[in-house]
Amino acid sequence: NPYQKWELRGLCKDFKYDNSYDLSMEPLYMISNKQKFRILHENTVYVFSVHDLVKIIETDLLNHDRFFPDPQFPKNPYNNIPFTKSILYNFYFYLRDNNYTMSSLFTAFYNAQLNIHEFLRDNEIIIRSLSIKNYNKHITNNEVFEEIILLLRSFKIRNLYLHIDFPRNIVIEKTLKLVKTYWHSEFELTERLRRYYRSLMFIELDNFLKMNHGFGRIYFKRGEKKELPHHDYKIQN
């Protein structure tokens, strides 16, 4: 690998960071060499899976405060120090030369010569859109559920009631697409995009109501031992 010649020459062997797992806690030895990338950073060798390193870069570039873009220069999660430009350039060339599907966000950062201010100036619309699209990945399921409840209440839909015992994971699974469209309709940067997603939201809501009759309700059925009411069980719609 031409991007790892310094390691093949035996440099910094005594400073190898002992990370045996990737950031998803998968053993690195189970990942092929082509899917791993080694970097020398602050006199220490770190091993990343290619997937993790792309995710780290994109997460920092999509940093925002309630969808107001505030991209950060990508940092090494093991020491919280920004990567050097040479590391990012080498990684970009590695992806390109090994026929990986190139991240549009990383490519835009590369085209801005890894200048974070130029990157924001030239790509603010797409950064905002991607921040909205990936917002649910950066908040807890409870926070997503609360956003969904607030949205459904704001529509004041007749005959749509969510029982307190109805499983939250089903609510999130069924309505996540709708609430993401709502976020786009509220927080996209241009009025044209907000109008487009607002129209799409009502179409998706109409389809949801047609396809999910009785959603959120719980039906009760008496158990076999009718003299023991506490043995009743629930049937969920």
PDB file of C-alpha atoms in Angstrom:
ATOM      1  CA  ASN A   1       0.000   0.000   0.000  1.00  0.00           C
ATOM      2  CA  PRO A   2       1.759   3.208  -1.138  1.00  0.00           C
ATOM      3  CA  TYR A   3      -0.030   5.244   1.553  1.00  0.00           C
ATOM      4  CA  GLN A   4       1.433   3.127   4.341  1.00  0.00           C
ATOM      5  CA  LYS A   5       5.121   2.907   3.294  1.00  0.00           C
ATOM      6  CA  TRP A   6       6.219   4.597   6.495  1.00  0.00           C
ATOM      7  CA  GLU A   7       4.758   1.666   8.442  1.00  0.00           C
ATOM      8  CA  LEU A   8       6.388  -0.934   6.181  1.00  0.00           C
ATOM      9  CA  ARG A   9       9.729   0.717   6.850  1.00  0.00           C
ATOM     10  CA  GLY A  10       9.173  -0.014  10.528  1.00  0.00           C
ATOM     11  CA  LEU A  11       8.795   3.559  11.673  1.00  0.00           C
ATOM     12  CA  CYS A  12       7.071   4.225  15.016  1.00  0.00           C
ATOM     13  CA  LYS A  13       6.527   0.553  15.835  1.00  0.00           C
ATOM     14  CA  ASP A  14       6.917   1.357  19.527  1.00  0.00           C
ATOM     15  CA  PHE A  15       4.121   3.920  19.379  1.00  0.00           C
ATOM     16  CA  LYS A  16       1.297   1.817  17.949  1.00  0.00           C
ATOM     17  CA  TYR A  17      -2.018   2.584  19.609  1.00  0.00           C
ATOM     18  CA  ASP A  18      -3.498  -0.634  20.963  1.00  0.00           C
ATOM     19  CA  ASN A  19      -6.975  -0.563  19.449  1.00  0.00           C
ATOM     20  CA  SER A  20      -8.047  -4.114  18.622  1.00  0.00           C
ATOM     21  CA  TYR A  21     -11.616  -3.120  17.748  1.00  0.00           C
ATOM     22  CA  ASP A  22     -13.197  -0.628  15.428  1.00  0.00           C
ATOM     23  CA  LEU A  23     -15.616   2.017  16.695  1.00  0.00           C
ATOM     24  CA  SER A  24     -18.520  -0.420  16.384  1.00  0.00           C
ATOM     25  CA  MET A  25     -16.620  -2.869  18.636  1.00  0.00           C
ATOM     26  CA  GLU A  26     -15.989  -5.278  15.782  1.00  0.00           C
ATOM     27  CA  PRO A  27     -12.562  -7.007  15.962  1.00  0.00           C
ATOM     28  CA  LEU A  28     -10.162  -5.399  13.525  1.00  0.00           C
ATOM     29  CA  TYR A  29      -8.568  -8.742  12.694  1.00  0.00           C
ATOM     30  CA  MET A  30     -11.841  -9.753  11.006  1.00  0.00           C
ATOM     31  CA  ILE A  31     -11.606  -6.807   8.599  1.00  0.00           C
ATOM     32  CA  SER A  32      -9.546  -7.234   5.434  1.00  0.00           C
ATOM     33  CA  ASN A  33      -6.429  -5.117   5.025  1.00  0.00           C
ATOM     34  CA  LYS A  34      -8.045  -3.265   2.142  1.00  0.00           C
ATOM     35  CA  GLN A  35     -10.836  -2.144   4.482  1.00  0.00           C
ATOM     36  CA  LYS A  36      -8.401  -0.827   7.087  1.00  0.00           C
ATOM     37  CA  PHE A  37      -6.397   2.380   7.035  1.00  0.00           C
ATOM     38  CA  ARG A  38      -3.395   3.130   9.243  1.00  0.00           C
ATOM     39  CA  ILE A  39      -2.359   6.650  10.097  1.00  0.00           C
ATOM     40  CA  LEU A  40       0.542   8.251  11.917  1.00  0.00           C
ATOM     41  CA  HIS A  41      -0.796  10.971  14.167  1.00  0.00           C
ATOM     42  CA  GLU A  42       1.059  12.700  16.992  1.00  0.00           C
ATOM     43  CA  ASN A  43       3.841  10.075  16.867  1.00  0.00           C
ATOM     44  CA  THR A  44       1.331   7.237  17.249  1.00  0.00           C
ATOM     45  CA  VAL A  45      -0.001   4.726  14.757  1.00  0.00           C
ATOM     46  CA  TYR A  46      -3.797   4.299  14.729  1.00  0.00           C
ATOM     47  CA  VAL A  47      -5.747   1.659  12.810  1.00  0.00           C
ATOM     48  CA  PHE A  48      -9.227   2.543  11.524  1.00  0.00           C
ATOM     49  CA  SER A  49     -11.721   0.695   9.431  1.00  0.00           C
ATOM     50  CA  VAL A  50     -12.384   2.660   6.246  1.00  0.00           C
ATOM     51  CA  HIS A  51     -16.086   2.854   7.143  1.00  0.00           C
ATOM     52  CA  ASP A  52     -15.323   4.351  10.567  1.00  0.00           C
ATOM     53  CA  LEU A  53     -12.930   6.949   9.202  1.00  0.00           C
ATOM     54  CA  VAL A  54     -15.435   8.114   6.569  1.00  0.00           C
ATOM     55  CA  LYS A  55     -18.107   8.331   9.271  1.00  0.00           C
ATOM     56  CA  ILE A  56     -15.815  10.359  11.574  1.00  0.00           C
ATOM     57  CA  ILE A  57     -15.044  12.830   8.773  1.00  0.00           C
ATOM     58  CA  GLU A  58     -18.695  13.220   7.738  1.00  0.00           C
ATOM     59  CA  THR A  59     -19.931  13.613  11.318  1.00  0.00           C
ATOM     60  CA  ASP A  60     -17.540  16.507  11.976  1.00  0.00           C
ATOM     61  CA  LEU A  61     -18.307  18.147   8.648  1.00  0.00           C
ATOM     62  CA  LEU A  62     -22.047  17.937   9.398  1.00  0.00           C
ATOM     63  CA  ASN A  63     -21.769  19.436  12.863  1.00  0.00           C
ATOM     64  CA  HIS A  64     -24.610  21.902  13.452  1.00  0.00           C
ATOM     65  CA  ASP A  65     -26.560  23.782  16.100  1.00  0.00           C
ATOM     66  CA  ARG A  66     -30.234  23.059  15.471  1.00  0.00           C
ATOM     67  CA  PHE A  67     -29.494  22.759  11.738  1.00  0.00           C
ATOM     68  CA  PHE A  68     -27.375  25.910  11.542  1.00  0.00           C
ATOM     69  CA  PRO A  69     -24.198  24.472   9.962  1.00  0.00           C
ATOM     70  CA  ASP A  70     -21.045  24.664  12.065  1.00  0.00           C
ATOM     71  CA  PRO A  71     -18.654  22.195  10.381  1.00  0.00           C
ATOM     72  CA  GLN A  72     -15.544  21.220  12.312  1.00  0.00           C
ATOM     73  CA  PHE A  73     -12.202  20.039  10.995  1.00  0.00           C
ATOM     74  CA  PRO A  74     -12.240  16.218  11.424  1.00  0.00           C
ATOM     75  CA  LYS A  75     -10.664  15.008  14.672  1.00  0.00           C
ATOM     76  CA  ASN A  76      -9.090  11.775  15.814  1.00  0.00           C
ATOM     77  CA  PRO A  77     -11.591  10.307  18.321  1.00  0.00           C
ATOM     78  CA  TYR A  78      -8.809   8.630  20.307  1.00  0.00           C
ATOM     79  CA  ASN A  79      -7.003  11.855  21.225  1.00  0.00           C
ATOM     80  CA  ASN A  80      -9.514  14.555  20.188  1.00  0.00           C
ATOM     81  CA  ILE A  81      -6.864  16.310  18.099  1.00  0.00           C
ATOM     82  CA  PRO A  82      -7.653  17.387  14.506  1.00  0.00           C
ATOM     83  CA  PHE A  83      -6.183  15.188  11.807  1.00  0.00           C
ATOM     84  CA  THR A  84      -3.472  16.757   9.682  1.00  0.00           C
ATOM     85  CA  LYS A  85      -4.251  17.726   6.104  1.00  0.00           C
ATOM     86  CA  SER A  86      -1.732  15.173   4.851  1.00  0.00           C
ATOM     87  CA  ILE A  87      -3.669  12.382   6.600  1.00  0.00           C
ATOM     88  CA  LEU A  88      -6.941  13.454   4.993  1.00  0.00           C
ATOM     89  CA  TYR A  89      -5.351  13.860   1.564  1.00  0.00           C
ATOM     90  CA  ASN A  90      -3.776  10.396   1.796  1.00  0.00           C
ATOM     91  CA  PHE A  91      -7.079   8.882   2.879  1.00  0.00           C
ATOM     92  CA  TYR A  92      -8.945  10.586   0.027  1.00  0.00           C
ATOM     93  CA  PHE A  93      -6.449   9.238  -2.531  1.00  0.00           C
ATOM     94  CA  TYR A  94      -6.663   5.807  -0.914  1.00  0.00           C
ATOM     95  CA  LEU A  95     -10.447   5.738  -1.352  1.00  0.00           C
ATOM     96  CA  ARG A  96     -10.234   6.977  -4.914  1.00  0.00           C
ATOM     97  CA  ASP A  97      -7.464   4.592  -5.990  1.00  0.00           C
ATOM     98  CA  ASN A  98      -9.182   1.569  -4.432  1.00  0.00           C
ATOM     99  CA  ASN A  99     -12.490   2.234  -6.185  1.00  0.00           C
ATOM    100  CA  TYR A 100     -14.524   3.053  -3.087  1.00  0.00           C
ATOM    101  CA  THR A 101     -17.763   4.958  -3.592  1.00  0.00           C
ATOM    102  CA  MET A 102     -16.660   8.479  -2.803  1.00  0.00           C
ATOM    103  CA  SER A 103     -18.512  10.441  -0.157  1.00  0.00           C
ATOM    104  CA  SER A 104     -19.986  13.567  -1.765  1.00  0.00           C
ATOM    105  CA  LEU A 105     -19.347  15.482   1.465  1.00  0.00           C
ATOM    106  CA  PHE A 106     -15.695  14.428   1.708  1.00  0.00           C
ATOM    107  CA  THR A 107     -15.244  15.183  -2.004  1.00  0.00           C
ATOM    108  CA  ALA A 108     -16.649  18.695  -1.500  1.00  0.00           C
ATOM    109  CA  PHE A 109     -14.232  19.196   1.411  1.00  0.00           C
ATOM    110  CA  TYR A 110     -11.355  17.999  -0.774  1.00  0.00           C
ATOM    111  CA  ASN A 111     -12.407  20.382  -3.566  1.00  0.00           C
ATOM    112  CA  ALA A 112     -12.332  23.223  -1.003  1.00  0.00           C
ATOM    113  CA  GLN A 113      -8.675  22.315  -0.359  1.00  0.00           C
ATOM    114  CA  LEU A 114      -9.644  21.147   3.153  1.00  0.00           C
ATOM    115  CA  ASN A 115     -10.483  24.725   4.092  1.00  0.00           C
ATOM    116  CA  ILE A 116     -13.424  24.545   6.497  1.00  0.00           C
ATOM    117  CA  HIS A 117     -14.610  28.124   5.800  1.00  0.00           C
ATOM    118  CA  GLU A 118     -14.496  27.715   2.028  1.00  0.00           C
ATOM    119  CA  PHE A 119     -16.252  24.352   2.380  1.00  0.00           C
ATOM    120  CA  LEU A 120     -19.117  25.958   4.335  1.00  0.00           C
ATOM    121  CA  ARG A 121     -19.397  28.922   1.963  1.00  0.00           C
ATOM    122  CA  ASP A 122     -19.694  26.740  -1.142  1.00  0.00           C
ATOM    123  CA  ASN A 123     -21.848  23.937   0.280  1.00  0.00           C
ATOM    124  CA  GLU A 124     -24.147  25.422   2.913  1.00  0.00           C
ATOM    125  CA  ILE A 125     -27.366  24.212   1.266  1.00  0.00           C
ATOM    126  CA  ILE A 126     -26.257  20.588   0.949  1.00  0.00           C
ATOM    127  CA  ILE A 127     -24.732  20.636   4.451  1.00  0.00           C
ATOM    128  CA  ARG A 128     -28.062  21.815   5.882  1.00  0.00           C
ATOM    129  CA  SER A 129     -30.008  19.153   3.956  1.00  0.00           C
ATOM    130  CA  LEU A 130     -27.690  16.333   5.048  1.00  0.00           C
ATOM    131  CA  SER A 131     -27.773  17.562   8.664  1.00  0.00           C
ATOM    132  CA  ILE A 132     -31.559  17.311   8.630  1.00  0.00           C
ATOM    133  CA  LYS A 133     -31.510  13.930   6.898  1.00  0.00           C
ATOM    134  CA  ASN A 134     -29.156  12.453   9.524  1.00  0.00           C
ATOM    135  CA  TYR A 135     -30.534  14.279  12.562  1.00  0.00           C
ATOM    136  CA  ASN A 136     -32.277  11.218  14.023  1.00  0.00           C
ATOM    137  CA  LYS A 137     -28.912   9.400  14.181  1.00  0.00           C
ATOM    138  CA  HIS A 138     -27.535  11.981  16.604  1.00  0.00           C
ATOM    139  CA  ILE A 139     -30.366  12.098  19.129  1.00  0.00           C
ATOM    140  CA  THR A 140     -31.828   9.425  21.383  1.00  0.00           C
ATOM    141  CA  ASN A 141     -34.895   7.333  20.527  1.00  0.00           C
ATOM    142  CA  ASN A 142     -36.766   9.096  23.330  1.00  0.00           C
ATOM    143  CA  GLU A 143     -36.043  12.466  21.718  1.00  0.00           C
ATOM    144  CA  VAL A 144     -37.178  11.157  18.314  1.00  0.00           C
ATOM    145  CA  PHE A 145     -40.373   9.840  19.939  1.00  0.00           C
ATOM    146  CA  GLU A 146     -41.059  13.224  21.557  1.00  0.00           C
ATOM    147  CA  GLU A 147     -40.616  14.978  18.189  1.00  0.00           C
ATOM    148  CA  ILE A 148     -43.092  12.529  16.619  1.00  0.00           C
ATOM    149  CA  ILE A 149     -45.692  13.083  19.353  1.00  0.00           C
ATOM    150  CA  LEU A 150     -45.414  16.871  19.013  1.00  0.00           C
ATOM    151  CA  LEU A 151     -45.829  16.587  15.252  1.00  0.00           C
ATOM    152  CA  LEU A 152     -48.897  14.327  15.440  1.00  0.00           C
ATOM    153  CA  ARG A 153     -50.501  16.574  18.040  1.00  0.00           C
ATOM    154  CA  SER A 154     -49.920  19.642  15.881  1.00  0.00           C
ATOM    155  CA  PHE A 155     -51.947  18.033  13.063  1.00  0.00           C
ATOM    156  CA  LYS A 156     -54.926  17.449  15.408  1.00  0.00           C
ATOM    157  CA  ILE A 157     -55.887  14.327  13.474  1.00  0.00           C
ATOM    158  CA  ARG A 158     -59.326  13.021  14.342  1.00  0.00           C
ATOM    159  CA  ASN A 159     -59.434   9.357  15.384  1.00  0.00           C
ATOM    160  CA  LEU A 160     -55.671   9.060  15.811  1.00  0.00           C
ATOM    161  CA  TYR A 161     -54.799   8.207  19.390  1.00  0.00           C
ATOM    162  CA  LEU A 162     -51.589   6.714  20.756  1.00  0.00           C
ATOM    163  CA  HIS A 163     -52.134   4.487  23.783  1.00  0.00           C
ATOM    164  CA  ILE A 164     -49.577   5.049  26.543  1.00  0.00           C
ATOM    165  CA  ASP A 165     -48.592   1.344  26.376  1.00  0.00           C
ATOM    166  CA  PHE A 166     -48.216   1.233  22.615  1.00  0.00           C
ATOM    167  CA  PRO A 167     -44.578   0.264  21.824  1.00  0.00           C
ATOM    168  CA  ARG A 168     -42.422   3.289  21.119  1.00  0.00           C
ATOM    169  CA  ASN A 169     -40.188   1.399  18.697  1.00  0.00           C
ATOM    170  CA  ILE A 170     -43.196   0.721  16.433  1.00  0.00           C
ATOM    171  CA  VAL A 171     -44.229   4.389  16.554  1.00  0.00           C
ATOM    172  CA  ILE A 172     -40.698   5.448  15.540  1.00  0.00           C
ATOM    173  CA  GLU A 173     -40.452   2.800  12.827  1.00  0.00           C
ATOM    174  CA  LYS A 174     -43.781   3.755  11.241  1.00  0.00           C
ATOM    175  CA  THR A 175     -43.554   7.549  11.470  1.00  0.00           C
ATOM    176  CA  LEU A 176     -39.833   8.364  11.214  1.00  0.00           C
ATOM    177  CA  LYS A 177     -40.072   9.110   7.495  1.00  0.00           C
ATOM    178  CA  LEU A 178     -42.926  11.522   8.146  1.00  0.00           C
ATOM    179  CA  VAL A 179     -41.133  13.441  10.905  1.00  0.00           C
ATOM    180  CA  LYS A 180     -37.949  13.683   8.801  1.00  0.00           C
ATOM    181  CA  THR A 181     -39.982  15.226   5.987  1.00  0.00           C
ATOM    182  CA  TYR A 182     -41.413  17.646   8.542  1.00  0.00           C
ATOM    183  CA  TRP A 183     -37.889  18.674   9.627  1.00  0.00           C
ATOM    184  CA  HIS A 184     -37.022  19.346   6.000  1.00  0.00           C
ATOM    185  CA  SER A 185     -40.186  21.422   5.550  1.00  0.00           C
ATOM    186  CA  GLU A 186     -39.268  23.589   8.544  1.00  0.00           C
ATOM    187  CA  PHE A 187     -35.493  23.917   8.397  1.00  0.00           C
ATOM    188  CA  GLU A 188     -34.345  23.705   4.774  1.00  0.00           C
ATOM    189  CA  LEU A 189     -32.346  26.753   3.772  1.00  0.00           C
ATOM    190  CA  THR A 190     -34.401  27.833   0.751  1.00  0.00           C
ATOM    191  CA  GLU A 191     -38.104  28.605   0.561  1.00  0.00           C
ATOM    192  CA  ARG A 192     -38.434  26.491  -2.585  1.00  0.00           C
ATOM    193  CA  LEU A 193     -37.213  23.382  -0.729  1.00  0.00           C
ATOM    194  CA  ARG A 194     -39.394  24.108   2.298  1.00  0.00           C
ATOM    195  CA  ARG A 195     -42.492  24.358   0.079  1.00  0.00           C
ATOM    196  CA  TYR A 196     -41.586  21.123  -1.701  1.00  0.00           C
ATOM    197  CA  TYR A 197     -41.192  19.167   1.542  1.00  0.00           C
ATOM    198  CA  ARG A 198     -44.320  20.745   3.031  1.00  0.00           C
ATOM    199  CA  SER A 199     -46.381  19.408   0.116  1.00  0.00           C
ATOM    200  CA  LEU A 200     -44.637  16.034   0.372  1.00  0.00           C
ATOM    201  CA  MET A 201     -45.369  15.867   4.092  1.00  0.00           C
ATOM    202  CA  PHE A 202     -49.145  16.079   3.595  1.00  0.00           C
ATOM    203  CA  ILE A 203     -49.013  13.411   0.889  1.00  0.00           C
ATOM    204  CA  GLU A 204     -47.051  11.110   3.219  1.00  0.00           C
ATOM    205  CA  LEU A 205     -49.442  11.836   6.096  1.00  0.00           C
ATOM    206  CA  ASP A 206     -52.455  10.987   3.931  1.00  0.00           C
ATOM    207  CA  ASN A 207     -50.817   7.712   2.833  1.00  0.00           C
ATOM    208  CA  PHE A 208     -49.915   6.886   6.433  1.00  0.00           C
ATOM    209  CA  LEU A 209     -53.503   7.311   7.640  1.00  0.00           C
ATOM    210  CA  LYS A 210     -54.842   5.182   4.767  1.00  0.00           C
ATOM    211  CA  MET A 211     -52.354   2.366   5.391  1.00  0.00           C
ATOM    212  CA  ASN A 212     -52.476   2.317   9.208  1.00  0.00           C
ATOM    213  CA  HIS A 213     -56.080   2.212  10.373  1.00  0.00           C
ATOM    214  CA  GLY A 214     -56.333   2.100  14.155  1.00  0.00           C
ATOM    215  CA  PHE A 215     -52.636   2.881  14.576  1.00  0.00           C
ATOM    216  CA  GLY A 216     -51.583   3.393  18.178  1.00  0.00           C
ATOM    217  CA  ARG A 217     -54.557   1.617  19.726  1.00  0.00           C
ATOM    218  CA  ILE A 218     -54.432  -1.447  21.972  1.00  0.00           C
ATOM    219  CA  TYR A 219     -57.250  -3.989  22.108  1.00  0.00           C
ATOM    220  CA  PHE A 220     -57.927  -6.060  25.205  1.00  0.00           C
ATOM    221  CA  LYS A 221     -59.146  -9.643  25.225  1.00  0.00           C
ATOM    222  CA  ARG A 222     -60.317 -11.648  28.225  1.00  0.00           C
ATOM    223  CA  GLY A 223     -58.084 -14.586  29.155  1.00  0.00           C
ATOM    224  CA  GLU A 224     -59.338 -18.178  29.436  1.00  0.00           C
ATOM    225  CA  LYS A 225     -59.757 -17.963  33.227  1.00  0.00           C
ATOM    226  CA  LYS A 226     -62.425 -15.313  33.263  1.00  0.00           C
ATOM    227  CA  GLU A 227     -62.735 -15.468  37.042  1.00  0.00           C
ATOM    228  CA  LEU A 228     -59.173 -14.087  37.266  1.00  0.00           C
ATOM    229  CA  PRO A 229     -59.334 -10.644  35.654  1.00  0.00           C
ATOM    230  CA  HIS A 230     -55.628 -10.050  36.223  1.00  0.00           C
ATOM    231  CA  HIS A 231     -54.886 -12.811  33.714  1.00  0.00           C
ATOM    232  CA  ASP A 232     -56.226 -10.718  30.847  1.00  0.00           C
ATOM    233  CA  TYR A 233     -53.738 -10.078  28.054  1.00  0.00           C
ATOM    234  CA  LYS A 234     -53.386  -7.436  25.400  1.00  0.00           C
ATOM    235  CA  ILE A 235     -53.605  -7.599  21.652  1.00  0.00           C
ATOM    236  CA  GLN A 236     -51.849  -4.713  19.890  1.00  0.00           C
ATOM    237  CA  ASN A 237     -52.752  -3.205  16.562  1.00  0.00           C
TER     238      ASN A 237
END
